[in-house]
mmCIF file of C-alpha atoms and ligand atoms in Angstrom:
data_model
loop_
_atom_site.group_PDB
_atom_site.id
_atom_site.type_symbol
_atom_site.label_atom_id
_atom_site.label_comp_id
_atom_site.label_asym_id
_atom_site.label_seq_id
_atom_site.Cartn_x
_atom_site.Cartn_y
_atom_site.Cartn_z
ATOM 1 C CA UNK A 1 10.560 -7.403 -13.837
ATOM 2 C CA UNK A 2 11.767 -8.118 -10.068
ATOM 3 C CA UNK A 3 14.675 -6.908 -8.763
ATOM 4 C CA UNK A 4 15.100 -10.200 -6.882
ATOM 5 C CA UNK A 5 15.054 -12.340 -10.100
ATOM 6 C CA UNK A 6 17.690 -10.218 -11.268
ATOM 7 C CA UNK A 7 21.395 -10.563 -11.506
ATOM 8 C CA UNK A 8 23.806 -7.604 -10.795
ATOM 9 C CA UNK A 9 24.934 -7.486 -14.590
ATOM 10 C CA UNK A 10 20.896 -6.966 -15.680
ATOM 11 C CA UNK A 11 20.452 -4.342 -12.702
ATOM 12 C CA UNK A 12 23.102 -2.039 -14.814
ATOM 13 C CA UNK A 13 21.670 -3.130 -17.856
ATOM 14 C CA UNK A 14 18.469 -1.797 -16.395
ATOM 15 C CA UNK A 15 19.911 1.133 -15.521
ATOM 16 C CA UNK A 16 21.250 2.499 -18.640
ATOM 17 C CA UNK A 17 17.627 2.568 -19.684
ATOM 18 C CA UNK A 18 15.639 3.774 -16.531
ATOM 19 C CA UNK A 19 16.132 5.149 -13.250
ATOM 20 C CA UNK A 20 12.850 4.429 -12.205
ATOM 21 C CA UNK A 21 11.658 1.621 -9.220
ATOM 22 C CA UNK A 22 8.565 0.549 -7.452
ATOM 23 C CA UNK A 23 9.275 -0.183 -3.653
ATOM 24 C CA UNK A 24 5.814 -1.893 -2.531
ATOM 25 C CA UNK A 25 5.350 -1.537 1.027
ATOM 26 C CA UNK A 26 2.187 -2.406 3.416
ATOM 27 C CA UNK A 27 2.139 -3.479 6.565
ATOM 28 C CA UNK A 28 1.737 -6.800 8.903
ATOM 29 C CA UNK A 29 -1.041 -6.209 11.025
ATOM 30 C CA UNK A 30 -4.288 -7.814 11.887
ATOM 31 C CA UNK A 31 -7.056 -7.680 9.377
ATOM 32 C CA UNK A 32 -10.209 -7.954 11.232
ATOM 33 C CA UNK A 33 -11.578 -12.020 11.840
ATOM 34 C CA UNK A 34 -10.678 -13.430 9.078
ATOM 35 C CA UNK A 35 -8.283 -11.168 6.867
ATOM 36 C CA UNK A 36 -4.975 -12.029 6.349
ATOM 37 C CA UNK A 37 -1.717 -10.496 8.594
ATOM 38 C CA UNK A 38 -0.184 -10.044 5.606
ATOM 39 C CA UNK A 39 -2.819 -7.988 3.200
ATOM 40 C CA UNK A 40 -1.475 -4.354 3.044
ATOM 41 C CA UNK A 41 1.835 -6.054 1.609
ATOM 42 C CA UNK A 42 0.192 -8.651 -0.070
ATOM 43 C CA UNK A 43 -1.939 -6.902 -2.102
ATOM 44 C CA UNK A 44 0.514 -3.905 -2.524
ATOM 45 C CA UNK A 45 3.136 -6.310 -4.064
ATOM 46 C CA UNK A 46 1.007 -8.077 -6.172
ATOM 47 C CA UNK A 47 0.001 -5.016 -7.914
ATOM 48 C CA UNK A 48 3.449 -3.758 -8.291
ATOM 49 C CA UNK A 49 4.603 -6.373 -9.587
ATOM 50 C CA UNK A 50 1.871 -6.536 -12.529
ATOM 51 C CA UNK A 51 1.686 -2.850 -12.670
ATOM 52 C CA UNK A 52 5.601 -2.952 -13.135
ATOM 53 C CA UNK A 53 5.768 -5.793 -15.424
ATOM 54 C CA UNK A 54 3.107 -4.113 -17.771
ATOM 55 C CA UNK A 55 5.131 -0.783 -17.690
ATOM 56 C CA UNK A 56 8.245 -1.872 -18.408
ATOM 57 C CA UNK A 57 9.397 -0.952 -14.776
ATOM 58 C CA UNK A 58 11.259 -2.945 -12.155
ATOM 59 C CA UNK A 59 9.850 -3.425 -8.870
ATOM 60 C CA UNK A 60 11.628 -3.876 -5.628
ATOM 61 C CA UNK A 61 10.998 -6.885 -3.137
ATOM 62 C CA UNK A 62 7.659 -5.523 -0.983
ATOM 63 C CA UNK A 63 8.145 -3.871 2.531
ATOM 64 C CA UNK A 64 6.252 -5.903 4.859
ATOM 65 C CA UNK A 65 6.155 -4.112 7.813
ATOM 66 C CA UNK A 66 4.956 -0.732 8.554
ATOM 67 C CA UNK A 67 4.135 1.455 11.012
ATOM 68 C CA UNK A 68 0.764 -0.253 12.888
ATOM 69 C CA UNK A 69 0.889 0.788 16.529
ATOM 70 C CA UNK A 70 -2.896 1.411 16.759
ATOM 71 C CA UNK A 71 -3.329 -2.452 15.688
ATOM 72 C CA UNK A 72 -0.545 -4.155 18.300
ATOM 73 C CA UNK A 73 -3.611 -5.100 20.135
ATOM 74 C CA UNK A 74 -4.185 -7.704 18.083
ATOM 75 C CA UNK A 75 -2.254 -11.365 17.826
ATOM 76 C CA UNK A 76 0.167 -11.527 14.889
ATOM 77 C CA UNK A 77 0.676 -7.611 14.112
ATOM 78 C CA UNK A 78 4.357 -6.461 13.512
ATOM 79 C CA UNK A 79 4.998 -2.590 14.246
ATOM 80 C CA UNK A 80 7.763 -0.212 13.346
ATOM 81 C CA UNK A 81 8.010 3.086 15.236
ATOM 82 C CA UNK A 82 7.547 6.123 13.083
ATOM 83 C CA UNK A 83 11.373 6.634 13.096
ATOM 84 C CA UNK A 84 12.367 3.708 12.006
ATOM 85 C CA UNK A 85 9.949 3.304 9.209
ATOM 86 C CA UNK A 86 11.543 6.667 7.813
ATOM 87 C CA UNK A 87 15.192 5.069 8.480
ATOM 88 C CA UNK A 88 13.987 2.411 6.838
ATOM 89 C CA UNK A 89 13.258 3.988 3.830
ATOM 90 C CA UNK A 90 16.141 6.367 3.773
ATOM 91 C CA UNK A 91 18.487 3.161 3.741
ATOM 92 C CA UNK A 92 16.485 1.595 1.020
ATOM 93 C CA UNK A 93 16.211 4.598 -1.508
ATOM 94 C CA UNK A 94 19.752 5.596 0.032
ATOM 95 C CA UNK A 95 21.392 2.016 -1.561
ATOM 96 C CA UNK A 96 19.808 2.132 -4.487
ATOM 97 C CA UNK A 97 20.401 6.181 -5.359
ATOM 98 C CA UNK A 98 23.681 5.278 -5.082
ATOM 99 C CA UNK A 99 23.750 2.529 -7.910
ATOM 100 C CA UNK A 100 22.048 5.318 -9.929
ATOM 101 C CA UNK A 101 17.936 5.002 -9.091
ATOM 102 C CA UNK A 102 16.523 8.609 -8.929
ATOM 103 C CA UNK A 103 12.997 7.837 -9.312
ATOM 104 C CA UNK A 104 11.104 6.150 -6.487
ATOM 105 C CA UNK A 105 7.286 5.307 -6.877
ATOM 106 C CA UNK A 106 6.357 3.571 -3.637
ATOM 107 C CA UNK A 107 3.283 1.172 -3.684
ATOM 108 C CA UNK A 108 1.216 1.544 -0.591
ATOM 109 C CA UNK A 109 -1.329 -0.816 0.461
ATOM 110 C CA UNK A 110 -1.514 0.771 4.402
ATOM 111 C CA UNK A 111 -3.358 3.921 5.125
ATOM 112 C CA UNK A 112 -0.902 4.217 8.677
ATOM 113 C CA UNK A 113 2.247 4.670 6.246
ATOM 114 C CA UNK A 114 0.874 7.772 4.781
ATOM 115 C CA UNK A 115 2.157 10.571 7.044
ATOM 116 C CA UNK A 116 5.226 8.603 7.859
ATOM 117 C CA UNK A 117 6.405 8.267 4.121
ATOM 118 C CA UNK A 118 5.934 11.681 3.383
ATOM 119 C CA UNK A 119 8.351 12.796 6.025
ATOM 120 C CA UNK A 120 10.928 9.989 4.761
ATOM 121 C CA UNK A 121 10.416 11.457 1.807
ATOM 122 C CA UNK A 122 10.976 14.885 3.006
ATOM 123 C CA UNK A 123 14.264 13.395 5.011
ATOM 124 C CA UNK A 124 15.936 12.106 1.984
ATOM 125 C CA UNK A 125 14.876 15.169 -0.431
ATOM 126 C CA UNK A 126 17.103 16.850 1.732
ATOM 127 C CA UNK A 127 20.176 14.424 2.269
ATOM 128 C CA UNK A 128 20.278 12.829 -1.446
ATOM 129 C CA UNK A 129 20.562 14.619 -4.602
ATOM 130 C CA UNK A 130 18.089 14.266 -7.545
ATOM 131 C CA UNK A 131 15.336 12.249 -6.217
ATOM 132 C CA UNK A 132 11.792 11.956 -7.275
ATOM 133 C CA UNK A 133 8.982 10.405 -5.117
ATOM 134 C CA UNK A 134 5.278 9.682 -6.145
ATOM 135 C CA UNK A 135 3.379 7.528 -3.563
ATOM 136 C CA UNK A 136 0.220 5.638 -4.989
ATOM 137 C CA UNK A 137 -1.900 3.740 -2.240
ATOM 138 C CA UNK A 138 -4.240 1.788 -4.556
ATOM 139 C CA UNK A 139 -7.597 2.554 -2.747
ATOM 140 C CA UNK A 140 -6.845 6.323 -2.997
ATOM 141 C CA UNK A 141 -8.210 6.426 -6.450
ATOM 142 C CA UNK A 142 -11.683 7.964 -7.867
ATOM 143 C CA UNK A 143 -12.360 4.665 -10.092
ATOM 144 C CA UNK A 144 -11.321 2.685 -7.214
ATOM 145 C CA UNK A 145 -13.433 3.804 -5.083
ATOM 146 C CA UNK A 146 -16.506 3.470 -7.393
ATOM 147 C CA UNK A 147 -15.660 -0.014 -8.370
ATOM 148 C CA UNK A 148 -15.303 -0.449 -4.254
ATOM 149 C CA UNK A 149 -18.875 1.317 -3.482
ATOM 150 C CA UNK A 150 -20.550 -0.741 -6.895
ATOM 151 C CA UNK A 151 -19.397 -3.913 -4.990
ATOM 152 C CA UNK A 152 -19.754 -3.246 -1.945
ATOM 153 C CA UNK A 153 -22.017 -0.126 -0.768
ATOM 154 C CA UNK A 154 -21.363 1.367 2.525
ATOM 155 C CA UNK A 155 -20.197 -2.301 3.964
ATOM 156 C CA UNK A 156 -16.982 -1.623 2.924
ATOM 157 C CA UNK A 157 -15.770 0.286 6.137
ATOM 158 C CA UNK A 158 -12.489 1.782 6.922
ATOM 159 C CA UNK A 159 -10.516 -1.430 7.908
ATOM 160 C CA UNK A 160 -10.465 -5.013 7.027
ATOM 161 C CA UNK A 161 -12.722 -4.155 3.915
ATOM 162 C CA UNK A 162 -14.044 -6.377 1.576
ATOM 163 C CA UNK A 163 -12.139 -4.659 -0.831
ATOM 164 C CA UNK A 164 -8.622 -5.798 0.338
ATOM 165 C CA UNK A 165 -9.888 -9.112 1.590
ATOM 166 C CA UNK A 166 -11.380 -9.905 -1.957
ATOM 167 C CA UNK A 167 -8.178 -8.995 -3.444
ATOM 168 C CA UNK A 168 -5.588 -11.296 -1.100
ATOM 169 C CA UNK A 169 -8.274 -13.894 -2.232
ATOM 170 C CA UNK A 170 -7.560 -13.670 -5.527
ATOM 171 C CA UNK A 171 -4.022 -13.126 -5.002
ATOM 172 C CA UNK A 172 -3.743 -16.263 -2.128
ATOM 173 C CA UNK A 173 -6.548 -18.803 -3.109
ATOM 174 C CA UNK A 174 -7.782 -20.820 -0.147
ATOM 175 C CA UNK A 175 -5.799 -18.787 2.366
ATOM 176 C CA UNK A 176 -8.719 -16.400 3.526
ATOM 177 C CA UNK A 177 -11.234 -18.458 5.840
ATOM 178 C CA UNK A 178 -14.776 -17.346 4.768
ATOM 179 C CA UNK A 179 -16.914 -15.925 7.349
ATOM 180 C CA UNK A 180 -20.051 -18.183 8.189
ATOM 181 C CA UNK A 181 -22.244 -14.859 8.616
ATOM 182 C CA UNK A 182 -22.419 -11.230 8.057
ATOM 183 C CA UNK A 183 -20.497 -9.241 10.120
ATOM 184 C CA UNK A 184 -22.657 -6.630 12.502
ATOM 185 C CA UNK A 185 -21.656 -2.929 11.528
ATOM 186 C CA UNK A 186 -21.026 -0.562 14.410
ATOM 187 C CA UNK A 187 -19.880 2.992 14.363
ATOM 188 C CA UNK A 188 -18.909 3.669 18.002
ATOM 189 C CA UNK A 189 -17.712 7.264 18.911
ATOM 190 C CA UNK A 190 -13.840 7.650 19.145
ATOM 191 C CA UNK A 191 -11.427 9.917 18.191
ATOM 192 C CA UNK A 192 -8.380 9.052 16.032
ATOM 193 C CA UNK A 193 -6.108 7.843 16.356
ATOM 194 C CA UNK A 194 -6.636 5.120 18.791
ATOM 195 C CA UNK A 195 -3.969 3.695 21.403
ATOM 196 C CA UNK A 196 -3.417 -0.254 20.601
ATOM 197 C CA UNK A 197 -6.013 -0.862 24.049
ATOM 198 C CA UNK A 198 -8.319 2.045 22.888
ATOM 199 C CA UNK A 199 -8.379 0.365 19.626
ATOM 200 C CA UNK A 200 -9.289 -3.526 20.740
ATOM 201 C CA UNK A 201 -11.722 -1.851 23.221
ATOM 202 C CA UNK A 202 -13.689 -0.053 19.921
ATOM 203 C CA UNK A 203 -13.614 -2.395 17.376
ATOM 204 C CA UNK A 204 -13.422 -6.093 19.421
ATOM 205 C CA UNK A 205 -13.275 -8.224 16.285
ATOM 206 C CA UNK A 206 -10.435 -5.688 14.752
ATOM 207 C CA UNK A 207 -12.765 -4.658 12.083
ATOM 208 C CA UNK A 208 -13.714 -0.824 11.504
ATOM 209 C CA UNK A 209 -17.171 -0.721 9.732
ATOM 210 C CA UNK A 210 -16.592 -3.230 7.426
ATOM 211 C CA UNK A 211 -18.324 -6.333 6.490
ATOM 212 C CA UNK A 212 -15.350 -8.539 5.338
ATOM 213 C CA UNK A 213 -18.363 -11.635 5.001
ATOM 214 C CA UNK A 214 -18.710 -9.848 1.412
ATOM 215 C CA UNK A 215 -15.539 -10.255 0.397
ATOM 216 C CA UNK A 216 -14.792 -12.885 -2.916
ATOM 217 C CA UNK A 217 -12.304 -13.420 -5.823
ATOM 218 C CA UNK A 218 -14.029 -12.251 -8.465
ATOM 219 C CA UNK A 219 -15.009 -8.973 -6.552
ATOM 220 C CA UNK A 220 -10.934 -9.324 -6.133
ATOM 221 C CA UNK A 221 -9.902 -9.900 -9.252
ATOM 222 C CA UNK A 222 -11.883 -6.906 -10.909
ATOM 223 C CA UNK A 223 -10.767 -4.550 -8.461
ATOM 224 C CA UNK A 224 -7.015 -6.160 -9.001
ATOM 225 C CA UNK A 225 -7.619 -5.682 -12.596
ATOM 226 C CA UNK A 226 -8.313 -2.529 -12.628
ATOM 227 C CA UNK A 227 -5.731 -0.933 -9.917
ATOM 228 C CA UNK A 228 -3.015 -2.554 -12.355
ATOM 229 C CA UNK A 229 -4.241 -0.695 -14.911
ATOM 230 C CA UNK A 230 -4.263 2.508 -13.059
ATOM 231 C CA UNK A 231 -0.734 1.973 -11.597
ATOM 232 C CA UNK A 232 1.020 1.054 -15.018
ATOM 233 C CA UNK A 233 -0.380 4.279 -16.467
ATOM 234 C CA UNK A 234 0.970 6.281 -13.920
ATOM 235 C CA UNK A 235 3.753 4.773 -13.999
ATOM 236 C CA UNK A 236 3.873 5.537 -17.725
ATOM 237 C CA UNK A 237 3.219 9.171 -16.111
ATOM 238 C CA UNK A 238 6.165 9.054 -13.781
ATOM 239 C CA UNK A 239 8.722 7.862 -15.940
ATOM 240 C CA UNK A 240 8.043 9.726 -18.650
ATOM 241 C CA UNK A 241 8.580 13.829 -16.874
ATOM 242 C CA UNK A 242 6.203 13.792 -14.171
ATOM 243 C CA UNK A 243 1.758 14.366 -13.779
ATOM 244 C CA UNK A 244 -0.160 17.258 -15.412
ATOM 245 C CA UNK A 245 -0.282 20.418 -13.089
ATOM 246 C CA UNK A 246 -3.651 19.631 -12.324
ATOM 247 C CA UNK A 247 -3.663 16.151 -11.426
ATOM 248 C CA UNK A 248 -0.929 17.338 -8.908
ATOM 249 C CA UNK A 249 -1.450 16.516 -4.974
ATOM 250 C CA UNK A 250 -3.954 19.270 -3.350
ATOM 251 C CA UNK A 251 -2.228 19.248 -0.797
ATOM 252 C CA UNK A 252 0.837 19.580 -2.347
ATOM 253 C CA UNK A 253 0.999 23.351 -1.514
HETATM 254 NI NI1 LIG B 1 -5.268 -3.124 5.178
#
């Protein structure tokens, strides 16, 4: 169920049931040679929306930008400054807490929104009454990262993996350009994070120790298949009172 197939009239509807949305958000930003600008929001509105759908829970139209400094030096990415990422989100939780939302599960499909979205969440804990957050970024998952290390082995990388490339394949069909030949794997000395010119200058191709070559459909669709499943049970979770103590954040205290 999308918010933007939805009428006013069905959004109370909704309501009177649940006070529970998914706001995907990822990022525009380069992807390494031949991954898609678009894959952090791509692939965390895709699974979202079938997460949401199988849960019973309505999702919000995706984020798409995010905040992606260390990648403007790169054609194509889009950047939002720290600050206005968190205004961003403030606004958008903001509206909709005030038609009666208090539960916010944000879909993340871009490692750089992490830190940001925890101090939007922080912001609005403080300015709006009631809320509950939970933010799920898909790869951030035990059984993810199994499926992701069965496929792939260490050639997945850190950036522009095989992982999210197979998935906007299966998502987009014919959009991803395959690459002729394996991609070399480097792991040059930096230190995080990079500068946008610090950033081209250590990983030319926009890649970070990945081999995005490996990437397919059906690597995509499995690992599509089964974040879905992960997200629409803890979405069951989240709607229904919240995650057992100990499958609480670590770092939580
Ligand atoms: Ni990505």
């Amino acid at each position: 169920m999308q918010l933007a197939h939805l009428a006013w009239p069905e959004v109370e509807r909704y309501l009177a049931s649940s006070d529970a949305v998914v706001i995907p958000i990822g990022s525009t930003e380069q992807h390494g040679p031949n991954g898609l600008c678009g894959t952090d929001f791509l692939t965390a509105d895709g699974i979202a929306r079938a997460a949401g759908d199988a849960a019973g829970v309505l999702v919000a139209p995706p984020l798409p930008y995010g905040m992606a400094t260390h990648h403007m030096g790169f054609a194509g990415t889009v950047t939002l400054r720290p600050s206005t990422l968190m205004a961003m989100v403030h606004d958008v939780v903001g509206s909709l807490h005030r038609h009666g939302f208090r539960g916010f599960y944000f879909m993340n499909g871009h490692g750089g929104n992490i830190a940001t979205l925890h101090a939007a969440f922080s912001e609005v804990h403080h300015a709006l009454a009631g809320c509950r957050f939970r933010l799920t970024s898909w790869w951030q998952n035990a059984e993810v990262r199994k499926l992701e290390k069965e496929l792939f082995g260490e050639k997945n990388g850190r950036h522009a993996t095989p992982s999210e490339i197979s998935v906007t394949m299966h998502l987009a069909p014919g959009a991803v350009e395959p690459l002729g030949a394996p991609a070399v794997i480097e792991h040059p000395r930096h230190d995080w994070p990079l500068s946008a010119e610090d950033f081209r200058k250590t990983f030319p191709d926009g890649r970070m120790e990945s081999d995005p070559s490996l990437a397919d459909a059906g690597a995509g669709k499995r690992l599509f298949d089964l974040c879905v499943k992960l997200v629409a049970e803890d979405l069951w979770s989240f709607t229904s009172g919240g995650r057992a103590a100990d499958a609480q954040d670590r770092d939580a205290h």
